[in-house]
mmCIF file of C-alpha atoms in Angstrom:
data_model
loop_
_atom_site.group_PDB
_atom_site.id
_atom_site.type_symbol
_atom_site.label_atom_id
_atom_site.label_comp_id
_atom_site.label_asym_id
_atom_site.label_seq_id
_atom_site.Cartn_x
_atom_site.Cartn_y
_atom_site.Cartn_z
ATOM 1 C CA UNK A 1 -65.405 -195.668 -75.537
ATOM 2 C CA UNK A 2 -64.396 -193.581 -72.694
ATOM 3 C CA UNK A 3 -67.217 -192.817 -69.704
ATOM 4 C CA UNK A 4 -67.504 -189.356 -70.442
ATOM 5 C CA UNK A 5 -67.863 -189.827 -74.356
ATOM 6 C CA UNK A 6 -71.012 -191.781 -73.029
ATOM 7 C CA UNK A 7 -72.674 -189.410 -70.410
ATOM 8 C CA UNK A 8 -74.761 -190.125 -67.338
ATOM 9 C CA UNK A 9 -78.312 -191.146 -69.211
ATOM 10 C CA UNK A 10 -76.441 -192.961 -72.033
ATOM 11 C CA UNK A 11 -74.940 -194.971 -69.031
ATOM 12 C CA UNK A 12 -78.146 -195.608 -67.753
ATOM 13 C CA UNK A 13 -79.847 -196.647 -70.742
ATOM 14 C CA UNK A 14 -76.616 -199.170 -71.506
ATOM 15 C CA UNK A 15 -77.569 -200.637 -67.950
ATOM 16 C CA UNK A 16 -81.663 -200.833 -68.736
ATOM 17 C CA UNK A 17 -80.508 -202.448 -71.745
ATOM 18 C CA UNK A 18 -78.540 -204.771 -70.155
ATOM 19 C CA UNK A 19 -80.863 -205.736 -66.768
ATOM 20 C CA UNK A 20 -84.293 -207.127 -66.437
ATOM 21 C CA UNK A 21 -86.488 -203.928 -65.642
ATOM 22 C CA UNK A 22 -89.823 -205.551 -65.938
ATOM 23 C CA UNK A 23 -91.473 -208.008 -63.659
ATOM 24 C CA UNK A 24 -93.781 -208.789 -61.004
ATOM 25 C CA UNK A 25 -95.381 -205.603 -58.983
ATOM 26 C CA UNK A 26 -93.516 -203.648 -61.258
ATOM 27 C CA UNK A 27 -95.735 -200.579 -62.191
ATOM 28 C CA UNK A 28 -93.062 -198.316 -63.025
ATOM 29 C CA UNK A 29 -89.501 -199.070 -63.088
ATOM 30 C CA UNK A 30 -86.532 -197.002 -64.472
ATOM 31 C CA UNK A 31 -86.897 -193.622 -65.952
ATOM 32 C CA UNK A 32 -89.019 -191.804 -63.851
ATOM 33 C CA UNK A 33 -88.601 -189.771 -60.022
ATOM 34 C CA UNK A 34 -89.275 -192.662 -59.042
ATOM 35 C CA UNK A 35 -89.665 -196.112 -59.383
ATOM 36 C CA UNK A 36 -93.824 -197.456 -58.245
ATOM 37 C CA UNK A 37 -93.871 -201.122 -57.182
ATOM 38 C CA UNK A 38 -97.285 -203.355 -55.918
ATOM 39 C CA UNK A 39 -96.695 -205.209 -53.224
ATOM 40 C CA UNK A 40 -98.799 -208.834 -53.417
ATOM 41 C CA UNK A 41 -101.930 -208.680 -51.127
ATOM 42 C CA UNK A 42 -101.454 -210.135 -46.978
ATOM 43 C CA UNK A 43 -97.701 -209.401 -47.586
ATOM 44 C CA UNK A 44 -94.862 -207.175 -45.871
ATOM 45 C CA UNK A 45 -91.807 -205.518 -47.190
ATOM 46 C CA UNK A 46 -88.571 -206.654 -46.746
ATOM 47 C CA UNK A 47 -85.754 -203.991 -47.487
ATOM 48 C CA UNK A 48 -81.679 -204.544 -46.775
ATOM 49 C CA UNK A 49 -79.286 -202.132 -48.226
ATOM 50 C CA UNK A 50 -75.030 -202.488 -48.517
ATOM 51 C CA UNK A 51 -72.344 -200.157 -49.432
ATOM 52 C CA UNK A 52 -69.320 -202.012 -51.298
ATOM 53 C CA UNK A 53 -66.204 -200.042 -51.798
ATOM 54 C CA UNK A 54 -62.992 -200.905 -53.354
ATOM 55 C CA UNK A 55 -60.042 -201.908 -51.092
ATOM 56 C CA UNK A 56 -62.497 -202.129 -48.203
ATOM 57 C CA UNK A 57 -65.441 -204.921 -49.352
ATOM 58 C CA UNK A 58 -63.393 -205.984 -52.910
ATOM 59 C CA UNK A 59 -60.123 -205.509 -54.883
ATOM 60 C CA UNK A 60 -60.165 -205.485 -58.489
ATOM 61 C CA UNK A 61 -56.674 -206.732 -58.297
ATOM 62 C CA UNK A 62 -58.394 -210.038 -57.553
ATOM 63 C CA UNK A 63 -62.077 -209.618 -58.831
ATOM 64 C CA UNK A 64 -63.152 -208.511 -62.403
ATOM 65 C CA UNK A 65 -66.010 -206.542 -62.855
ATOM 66 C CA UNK A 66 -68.351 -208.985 -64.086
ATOM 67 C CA UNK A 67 -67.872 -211.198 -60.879
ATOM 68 C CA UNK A 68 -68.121 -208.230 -58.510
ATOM 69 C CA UNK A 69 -71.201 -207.280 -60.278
ATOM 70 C CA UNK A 70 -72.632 -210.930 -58.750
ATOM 71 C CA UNK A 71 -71.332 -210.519 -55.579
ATOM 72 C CA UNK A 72 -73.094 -207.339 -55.025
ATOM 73 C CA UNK A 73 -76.519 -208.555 -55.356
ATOM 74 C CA UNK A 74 -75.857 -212.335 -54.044
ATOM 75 C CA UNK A 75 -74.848 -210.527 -50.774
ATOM 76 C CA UNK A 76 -77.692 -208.301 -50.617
ATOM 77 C CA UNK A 77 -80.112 -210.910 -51.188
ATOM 78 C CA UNK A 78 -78.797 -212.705 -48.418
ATOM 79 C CA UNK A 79 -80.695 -210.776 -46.011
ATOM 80 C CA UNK A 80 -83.571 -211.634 -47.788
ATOM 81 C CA UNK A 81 -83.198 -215.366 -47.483
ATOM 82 C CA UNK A 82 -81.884 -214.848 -43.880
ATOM 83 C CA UNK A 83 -85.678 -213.274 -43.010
ATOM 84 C CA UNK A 84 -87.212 -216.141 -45.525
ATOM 85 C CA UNK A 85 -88.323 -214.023 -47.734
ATOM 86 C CA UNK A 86 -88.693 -214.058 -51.719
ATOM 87 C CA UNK A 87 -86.511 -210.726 -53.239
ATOM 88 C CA UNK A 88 -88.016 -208.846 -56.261
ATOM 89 C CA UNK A 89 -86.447 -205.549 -56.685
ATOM 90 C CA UNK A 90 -83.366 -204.606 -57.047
ATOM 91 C CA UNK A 91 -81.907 -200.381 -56.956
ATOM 92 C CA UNK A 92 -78.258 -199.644 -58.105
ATOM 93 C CA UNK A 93 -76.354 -196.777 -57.022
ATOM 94 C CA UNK A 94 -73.098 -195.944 -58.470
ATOM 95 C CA UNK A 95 -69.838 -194.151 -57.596
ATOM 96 C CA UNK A 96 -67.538 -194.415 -60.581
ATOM 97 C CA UNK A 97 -64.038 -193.181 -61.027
ATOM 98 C CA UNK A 98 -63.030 -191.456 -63.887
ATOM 99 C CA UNK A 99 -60.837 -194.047 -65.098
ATOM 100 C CA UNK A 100 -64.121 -196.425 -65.060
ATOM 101 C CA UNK A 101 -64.341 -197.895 -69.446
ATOM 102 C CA UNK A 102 -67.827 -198.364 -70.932
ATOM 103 C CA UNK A 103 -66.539 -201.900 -71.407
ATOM 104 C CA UNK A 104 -65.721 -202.501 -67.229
ATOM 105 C CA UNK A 105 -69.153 -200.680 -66.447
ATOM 106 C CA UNK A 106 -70.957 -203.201 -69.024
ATOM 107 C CA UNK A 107 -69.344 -206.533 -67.495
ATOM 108 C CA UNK A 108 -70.548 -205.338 -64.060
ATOM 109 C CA UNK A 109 -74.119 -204.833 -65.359
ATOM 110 C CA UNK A 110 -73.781 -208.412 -67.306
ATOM 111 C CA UNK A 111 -72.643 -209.762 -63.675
ATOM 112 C CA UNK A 112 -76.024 -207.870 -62.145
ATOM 113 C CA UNK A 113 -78.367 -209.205 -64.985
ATOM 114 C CA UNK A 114 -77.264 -212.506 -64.517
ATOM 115 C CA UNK A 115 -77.984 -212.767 -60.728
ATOM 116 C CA UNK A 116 -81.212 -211.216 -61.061
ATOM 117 C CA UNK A 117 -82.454 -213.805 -63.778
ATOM 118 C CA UNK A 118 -80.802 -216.202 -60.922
ATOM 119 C CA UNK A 119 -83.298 -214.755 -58.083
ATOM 120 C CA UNK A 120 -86.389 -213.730 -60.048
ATOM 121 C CA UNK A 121 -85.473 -210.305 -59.808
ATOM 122 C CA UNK A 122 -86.014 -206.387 -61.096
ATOM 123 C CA UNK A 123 -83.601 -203.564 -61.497
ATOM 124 C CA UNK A 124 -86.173 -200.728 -60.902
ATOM 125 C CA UNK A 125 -84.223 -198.033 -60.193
ATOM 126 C CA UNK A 126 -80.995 -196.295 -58.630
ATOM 127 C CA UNK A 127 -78.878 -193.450 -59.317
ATOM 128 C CA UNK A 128 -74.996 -192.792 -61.232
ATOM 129 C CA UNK A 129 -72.429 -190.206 -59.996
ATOM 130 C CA UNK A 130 -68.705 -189.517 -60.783
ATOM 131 C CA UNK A 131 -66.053 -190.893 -57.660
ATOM 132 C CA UNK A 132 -62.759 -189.001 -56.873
ATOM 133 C CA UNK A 133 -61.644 -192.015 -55.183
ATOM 134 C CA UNK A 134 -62.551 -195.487 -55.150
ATOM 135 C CA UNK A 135 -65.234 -197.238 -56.695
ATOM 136 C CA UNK A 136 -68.302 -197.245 -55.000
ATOM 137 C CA UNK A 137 -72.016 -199.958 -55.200
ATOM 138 C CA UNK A 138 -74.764 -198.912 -53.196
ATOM 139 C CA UNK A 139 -77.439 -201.611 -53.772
ATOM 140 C CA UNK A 140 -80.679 -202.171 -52.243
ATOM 141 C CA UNK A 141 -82.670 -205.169 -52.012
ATOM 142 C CA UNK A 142 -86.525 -205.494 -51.793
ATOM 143 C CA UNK A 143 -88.450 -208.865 -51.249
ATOM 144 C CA UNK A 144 -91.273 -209.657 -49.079
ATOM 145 C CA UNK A 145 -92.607 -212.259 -46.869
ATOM 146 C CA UNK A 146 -96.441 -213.266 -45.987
ATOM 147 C CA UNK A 147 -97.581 -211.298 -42.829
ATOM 148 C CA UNK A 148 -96.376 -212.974 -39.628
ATOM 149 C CA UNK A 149 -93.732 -215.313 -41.550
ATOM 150 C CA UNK A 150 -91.121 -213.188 -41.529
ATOM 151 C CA UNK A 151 -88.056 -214.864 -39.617
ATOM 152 C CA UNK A 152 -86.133 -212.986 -36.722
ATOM 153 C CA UNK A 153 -83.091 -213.104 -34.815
ATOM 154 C CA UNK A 154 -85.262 -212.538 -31.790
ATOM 155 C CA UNK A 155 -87.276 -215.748 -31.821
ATOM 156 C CA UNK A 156 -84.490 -218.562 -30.455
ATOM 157 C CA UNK A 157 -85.496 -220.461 -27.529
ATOM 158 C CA UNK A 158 -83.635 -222.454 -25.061
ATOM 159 C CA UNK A 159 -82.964 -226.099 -26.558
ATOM 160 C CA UNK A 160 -83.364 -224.961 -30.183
ATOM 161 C CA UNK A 161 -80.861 -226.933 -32.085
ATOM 162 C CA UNK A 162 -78.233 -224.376 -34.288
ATOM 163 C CA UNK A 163 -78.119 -225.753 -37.980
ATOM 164 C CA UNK A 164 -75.751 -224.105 -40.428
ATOM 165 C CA UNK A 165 -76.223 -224.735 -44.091
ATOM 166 C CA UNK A 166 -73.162 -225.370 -46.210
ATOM 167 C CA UNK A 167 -70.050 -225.075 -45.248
ATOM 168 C CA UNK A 168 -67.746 -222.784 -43.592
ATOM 169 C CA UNK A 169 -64.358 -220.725 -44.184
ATOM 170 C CA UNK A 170 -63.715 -220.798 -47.850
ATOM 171 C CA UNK A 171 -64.002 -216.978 -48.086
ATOM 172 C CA UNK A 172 -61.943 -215.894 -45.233
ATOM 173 C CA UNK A 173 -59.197 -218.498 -46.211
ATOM 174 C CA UNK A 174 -59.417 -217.157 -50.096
ATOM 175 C CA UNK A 175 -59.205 -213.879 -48.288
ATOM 176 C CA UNK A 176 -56.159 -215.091 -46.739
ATOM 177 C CA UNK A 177 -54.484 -216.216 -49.854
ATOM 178 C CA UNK A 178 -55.242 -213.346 -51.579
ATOM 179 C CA UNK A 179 -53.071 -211.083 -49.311
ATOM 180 C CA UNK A 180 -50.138 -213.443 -49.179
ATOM 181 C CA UNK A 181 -50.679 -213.433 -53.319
ATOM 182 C CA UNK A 182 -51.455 -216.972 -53.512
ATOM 183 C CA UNK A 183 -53.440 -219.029 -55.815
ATOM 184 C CA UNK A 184 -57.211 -219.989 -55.073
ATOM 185 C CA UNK A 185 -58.720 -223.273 -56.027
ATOM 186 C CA UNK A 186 -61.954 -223.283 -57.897
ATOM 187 C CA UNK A 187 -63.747 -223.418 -54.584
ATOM 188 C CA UNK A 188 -62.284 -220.801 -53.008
ATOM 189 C CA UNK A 189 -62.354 -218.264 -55.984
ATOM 190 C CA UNK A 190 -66.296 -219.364 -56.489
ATOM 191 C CA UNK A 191 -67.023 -218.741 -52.669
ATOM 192 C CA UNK A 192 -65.392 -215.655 -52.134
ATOM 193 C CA UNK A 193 -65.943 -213.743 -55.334
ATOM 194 C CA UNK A 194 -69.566 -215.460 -56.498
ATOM 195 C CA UNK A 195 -71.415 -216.043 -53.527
ATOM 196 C CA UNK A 196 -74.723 -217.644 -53.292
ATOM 197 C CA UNK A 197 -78.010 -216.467 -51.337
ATOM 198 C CA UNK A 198 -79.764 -219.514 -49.887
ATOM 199 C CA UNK A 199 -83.096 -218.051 -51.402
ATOM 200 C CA UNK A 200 -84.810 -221.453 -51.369
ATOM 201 C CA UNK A 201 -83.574 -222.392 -47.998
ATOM 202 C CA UNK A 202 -84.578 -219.679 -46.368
ATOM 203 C CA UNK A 203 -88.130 -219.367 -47.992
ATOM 204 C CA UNK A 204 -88.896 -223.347 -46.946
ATOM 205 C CA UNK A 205 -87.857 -222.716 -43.698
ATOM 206 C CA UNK A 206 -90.076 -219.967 -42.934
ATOM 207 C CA UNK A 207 -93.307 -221.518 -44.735
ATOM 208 C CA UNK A 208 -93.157 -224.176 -43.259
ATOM 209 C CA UNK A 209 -92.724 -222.968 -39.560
ATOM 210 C CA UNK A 210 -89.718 -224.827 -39.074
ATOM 211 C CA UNK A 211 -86.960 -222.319 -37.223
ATOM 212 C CA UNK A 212 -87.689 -220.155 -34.548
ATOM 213 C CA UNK A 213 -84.724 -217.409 -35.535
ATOM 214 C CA UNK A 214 -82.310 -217.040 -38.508
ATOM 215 C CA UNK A 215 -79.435 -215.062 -39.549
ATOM 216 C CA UNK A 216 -76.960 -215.120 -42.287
ATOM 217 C CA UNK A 217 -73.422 -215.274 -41.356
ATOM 218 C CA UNK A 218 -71.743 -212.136 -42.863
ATOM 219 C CA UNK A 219 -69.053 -211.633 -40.049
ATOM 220 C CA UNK A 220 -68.937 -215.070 -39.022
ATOM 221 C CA UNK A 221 -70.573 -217.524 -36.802
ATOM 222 C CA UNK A 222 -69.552 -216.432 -33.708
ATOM 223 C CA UNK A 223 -70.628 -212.826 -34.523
ATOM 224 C CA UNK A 224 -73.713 -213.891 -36.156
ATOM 225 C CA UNK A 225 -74.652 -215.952 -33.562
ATOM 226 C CA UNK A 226 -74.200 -213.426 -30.710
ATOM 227 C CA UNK A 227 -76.919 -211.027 -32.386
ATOM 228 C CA UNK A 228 -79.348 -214.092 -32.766
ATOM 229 C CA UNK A 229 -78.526 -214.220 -28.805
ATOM 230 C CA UNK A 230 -78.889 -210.531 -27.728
ATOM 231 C CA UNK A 231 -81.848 -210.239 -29.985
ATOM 232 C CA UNK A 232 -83.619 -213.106 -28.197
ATOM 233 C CA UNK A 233 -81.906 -212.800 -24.362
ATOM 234 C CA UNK A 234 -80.269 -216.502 -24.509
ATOM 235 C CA UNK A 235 -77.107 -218.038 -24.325
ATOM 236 C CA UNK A 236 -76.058 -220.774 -26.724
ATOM 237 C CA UNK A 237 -73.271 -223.240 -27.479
ATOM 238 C CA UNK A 238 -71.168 -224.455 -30.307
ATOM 239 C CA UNK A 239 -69.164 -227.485 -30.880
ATOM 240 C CA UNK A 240 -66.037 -227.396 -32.937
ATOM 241 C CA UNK A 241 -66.100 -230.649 -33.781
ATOM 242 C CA UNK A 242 -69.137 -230.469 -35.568
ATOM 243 C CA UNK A 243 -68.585 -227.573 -37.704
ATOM 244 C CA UNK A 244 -68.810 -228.450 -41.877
ATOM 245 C CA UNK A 245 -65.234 -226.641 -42.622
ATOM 246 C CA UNK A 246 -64.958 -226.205 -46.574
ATOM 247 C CA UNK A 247 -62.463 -228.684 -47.928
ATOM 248 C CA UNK A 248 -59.392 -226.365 -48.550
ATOM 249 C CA UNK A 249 -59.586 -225.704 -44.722
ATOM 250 C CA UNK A 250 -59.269 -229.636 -43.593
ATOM 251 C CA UNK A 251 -56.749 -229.772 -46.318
ATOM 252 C CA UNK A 252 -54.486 -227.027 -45.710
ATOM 253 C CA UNK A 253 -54.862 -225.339 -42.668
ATOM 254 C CA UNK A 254 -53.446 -226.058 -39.672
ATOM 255 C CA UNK A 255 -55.685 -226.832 -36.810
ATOM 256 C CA UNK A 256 -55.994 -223.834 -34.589
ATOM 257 C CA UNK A 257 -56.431 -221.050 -37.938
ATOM 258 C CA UNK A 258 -58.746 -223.918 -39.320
ATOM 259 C CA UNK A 259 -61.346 -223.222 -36.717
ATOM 260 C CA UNK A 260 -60.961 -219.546 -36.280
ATOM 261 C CA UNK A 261 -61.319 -219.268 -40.057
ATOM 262 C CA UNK A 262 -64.565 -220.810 -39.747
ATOM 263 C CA UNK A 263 -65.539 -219.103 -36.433
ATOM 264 C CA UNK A 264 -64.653 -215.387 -37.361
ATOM 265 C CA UNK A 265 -63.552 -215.073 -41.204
ATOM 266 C CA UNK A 266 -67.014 -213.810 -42.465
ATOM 267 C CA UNK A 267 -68.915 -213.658 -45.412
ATOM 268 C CA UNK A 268 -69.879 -217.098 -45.908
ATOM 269 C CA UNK A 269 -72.942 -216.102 -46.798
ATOM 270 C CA UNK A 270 -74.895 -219.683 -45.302
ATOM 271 C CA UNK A 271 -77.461 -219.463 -43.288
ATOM 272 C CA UNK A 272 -77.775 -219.891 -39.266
ATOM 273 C CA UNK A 273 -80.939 -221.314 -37.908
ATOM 274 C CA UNK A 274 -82.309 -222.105 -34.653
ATOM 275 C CA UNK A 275 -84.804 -225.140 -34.996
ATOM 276 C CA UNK A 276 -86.541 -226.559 -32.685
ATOM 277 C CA UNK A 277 -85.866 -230.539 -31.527
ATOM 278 C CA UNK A 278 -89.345 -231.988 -32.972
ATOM 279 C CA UNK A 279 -88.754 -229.702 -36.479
ATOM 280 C CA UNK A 280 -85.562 -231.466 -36.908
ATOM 281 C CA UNK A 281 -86.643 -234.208 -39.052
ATOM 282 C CA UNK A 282 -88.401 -231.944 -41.394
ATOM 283 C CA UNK A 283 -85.491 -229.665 -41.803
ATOM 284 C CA UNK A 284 -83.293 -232.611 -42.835
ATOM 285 C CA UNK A 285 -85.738 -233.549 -45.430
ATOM 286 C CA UNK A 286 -85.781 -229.881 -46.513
ATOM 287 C CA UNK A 287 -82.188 -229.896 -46.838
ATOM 288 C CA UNK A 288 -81.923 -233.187 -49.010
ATOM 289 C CA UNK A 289 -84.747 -232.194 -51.278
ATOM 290 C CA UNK A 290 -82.304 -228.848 -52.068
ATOM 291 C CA UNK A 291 -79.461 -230.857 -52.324
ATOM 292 C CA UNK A 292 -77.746 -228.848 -49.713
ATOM 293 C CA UNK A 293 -76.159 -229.466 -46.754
ATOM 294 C CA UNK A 294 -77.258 -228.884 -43.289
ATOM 295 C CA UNK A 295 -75.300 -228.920 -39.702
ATOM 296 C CA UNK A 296 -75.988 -229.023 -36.170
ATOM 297 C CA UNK A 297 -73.084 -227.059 -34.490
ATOM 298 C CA UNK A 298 -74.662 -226.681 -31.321
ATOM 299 C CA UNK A 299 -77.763 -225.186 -29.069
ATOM 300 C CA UNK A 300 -79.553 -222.211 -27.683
ATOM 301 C CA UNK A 301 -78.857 -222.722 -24.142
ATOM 302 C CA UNK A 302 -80.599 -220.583 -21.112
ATOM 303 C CA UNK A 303 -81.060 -216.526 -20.792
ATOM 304 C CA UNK A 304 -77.866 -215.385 -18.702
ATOM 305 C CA UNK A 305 -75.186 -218.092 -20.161
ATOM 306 C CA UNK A 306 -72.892 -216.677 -22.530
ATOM 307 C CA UNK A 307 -72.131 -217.737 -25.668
ATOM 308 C CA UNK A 308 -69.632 -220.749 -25.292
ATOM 309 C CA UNK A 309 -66.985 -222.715 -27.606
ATOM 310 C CA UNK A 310 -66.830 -226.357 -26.730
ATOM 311 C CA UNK A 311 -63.640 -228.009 -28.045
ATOM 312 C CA UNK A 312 -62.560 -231.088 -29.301
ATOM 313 C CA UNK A 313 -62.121 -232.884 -25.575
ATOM 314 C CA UNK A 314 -65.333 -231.287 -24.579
ATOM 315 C CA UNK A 315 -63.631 -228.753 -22.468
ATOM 316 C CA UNK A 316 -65.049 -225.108 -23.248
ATOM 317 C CA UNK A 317 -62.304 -222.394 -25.226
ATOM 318 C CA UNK A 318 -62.243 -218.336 -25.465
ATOM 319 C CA UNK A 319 -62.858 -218.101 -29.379
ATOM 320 C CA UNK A 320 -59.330 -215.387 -30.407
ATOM 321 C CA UNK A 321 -61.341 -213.526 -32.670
ATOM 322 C CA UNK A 322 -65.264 -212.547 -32.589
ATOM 323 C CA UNK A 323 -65.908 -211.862 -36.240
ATOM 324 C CA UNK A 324 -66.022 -208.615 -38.716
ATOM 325 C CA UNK A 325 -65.707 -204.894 -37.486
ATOM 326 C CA UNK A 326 -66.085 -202.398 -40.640
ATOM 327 C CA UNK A 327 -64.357 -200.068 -37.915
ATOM 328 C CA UNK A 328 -61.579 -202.040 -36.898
ATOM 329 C CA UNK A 329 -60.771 -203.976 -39.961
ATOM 330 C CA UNK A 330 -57.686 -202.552 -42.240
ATOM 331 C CA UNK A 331 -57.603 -205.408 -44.728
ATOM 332 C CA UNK A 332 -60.145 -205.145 -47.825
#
């Protein structure tokens, strides 16, 4: 069935059909001017929004809908965990070409279902239009966090220790292969087109007091890590050797791309936290009761230092590459 044989509210009600629309502090969801949503008592709203469109955030060349229908909420829901907070709704907007099937529009809502069963989460609401041009995903993210808990890049203090969960570089290298029409291992494919939010990270760092400032790395580490410092006027430092490159990286990369992968590629989607030294203990334990890997790469060091590379031989490097510009980026 063609888009048009189906109309706008058939659309819609395909998508209700397909995506959890009841849940908690869900008074009214879809179907209505809008949607009405209860907040849980002594807690504050958390709200991130992202715009994905085709050839600049995803190809479908490389991607098929159900996948890209992950990645769109995965990513959003990133900003919840980097503020450690729990996400709960979820609104969907919608550019869609004319050449868009019923069948491509119902594996992207399968792909959006499916990550919202993953998080505990609602689709309450959004909007459908026809595109000229590309396809378009507008989605935006709701969660919350108990008053005062809320995790900020301000908040990093001289001697915090920098931790980095997982590990680093398998999107930008997939990215890589995918332009030189390569093939991706299983790792690669999984990082780059099916990301995961670290949700549970995120929330047990911020209950428990136990990081100072947080971020997650979107444009890449060095990027990342220079808002954490401007937000919170300090310098910091980072040590190659300790970085936790993804396998395909040590593998197949040769040594200088290796580390700029890692430093600048983007949308690794871990988080960056600065902990302080006596928390450090209780971090590791929070990492090995997730079963998920957690590195030092380095410190916050005083207000007024800039933000340094240290290399291998402990001699300091000028990074070639600072991370992610929507606005001078040509590559999708």
């Amino acid at each position: 069935m063609k888009l048009a044989e189906l109309g706008e509210f058939g659309l819609i009600e395909r998508i209700r059909r397909l995506c959890p629309v009841q849940g908690e502090g869900v008074v009214l969801g879809i179907g209505d001017d809008c949607a009405i949503g209860d907040l849980p008592a002594d807690e504050e709203l958390l709200t991130s929004t992202d715009l994905l469109i085709e050839d600049v955030h995803f190809c479908l060349d490389w991607t098929d809908w159900r996948r890209l229908g992950r990645k769109a909420v995965s990513v959003n829901v990133s900003d919840i965990a980097a503020m450690g907070g729990v996400p709960r709704h979820l609104y969907l907007g919608l550019g869609l070409p004319a050449t868009a099937t019923v069948s491509q529009i119902e594996a992207l809502a399968q792909g959006i279902a499916e990550r919202l069963g993953d998080y505990g989460m609602v689709l309450v609401g959004g909007d459908t239009c026809r595109s000229p041009g590309p396809l378009m995903l507008s989605v935006t993210v709701v969660g919350s966090a108990p008053k005062g808990e809320a995790l900020r890049r301000s908040g990093a203090c001289p001697g915090d220790r920098l931790y980095v969960s997982g590990t680093l570089g398998a999107s930008a290298l997939a990215l890589q292969r995918l332009l030189a029409n390569e093939p991706l291992s299983p790792e690669l494919a999984q990082r780059h087109h099916d990301p995961e939010a670290r949700v549970a990270l995120g929330r047990g760092l911020s209950s428990a007091g136990l990081a100072h400032a947080m971020i997650d790395l979107s444009d890449g580490l060095i990027a990342d890590l220079g808002h954490i410092c401007r937000a919170s006027a300090v310098g910091a430092r980072i040590e190659l050797g300790r970085l936790p490159l993804c396998a395909d990286l040590m593998v197949t990369a040769a040594s200088p791309l290796r580390y700029d992968l890692a430093l600048s590629g983007g949308e690794d989607y871990e988080l960056l936290a600065a902990i302080p030294p006596e928390k450090e203990s209780e971090v590791l334990a929070l990492a090995e009761h997730l079963c998920l890997p957690l590195s030092c790469v380095g410190e916050v060091t005083s207000p007024g230092e800039p933000l340094q590379l240290i290399g291998h031989d402990g001699l300091p490097l000028t990074p070639d590459n600072v991370g992610f510009n929507h606005f001078a980026a040509t590559e999708p």
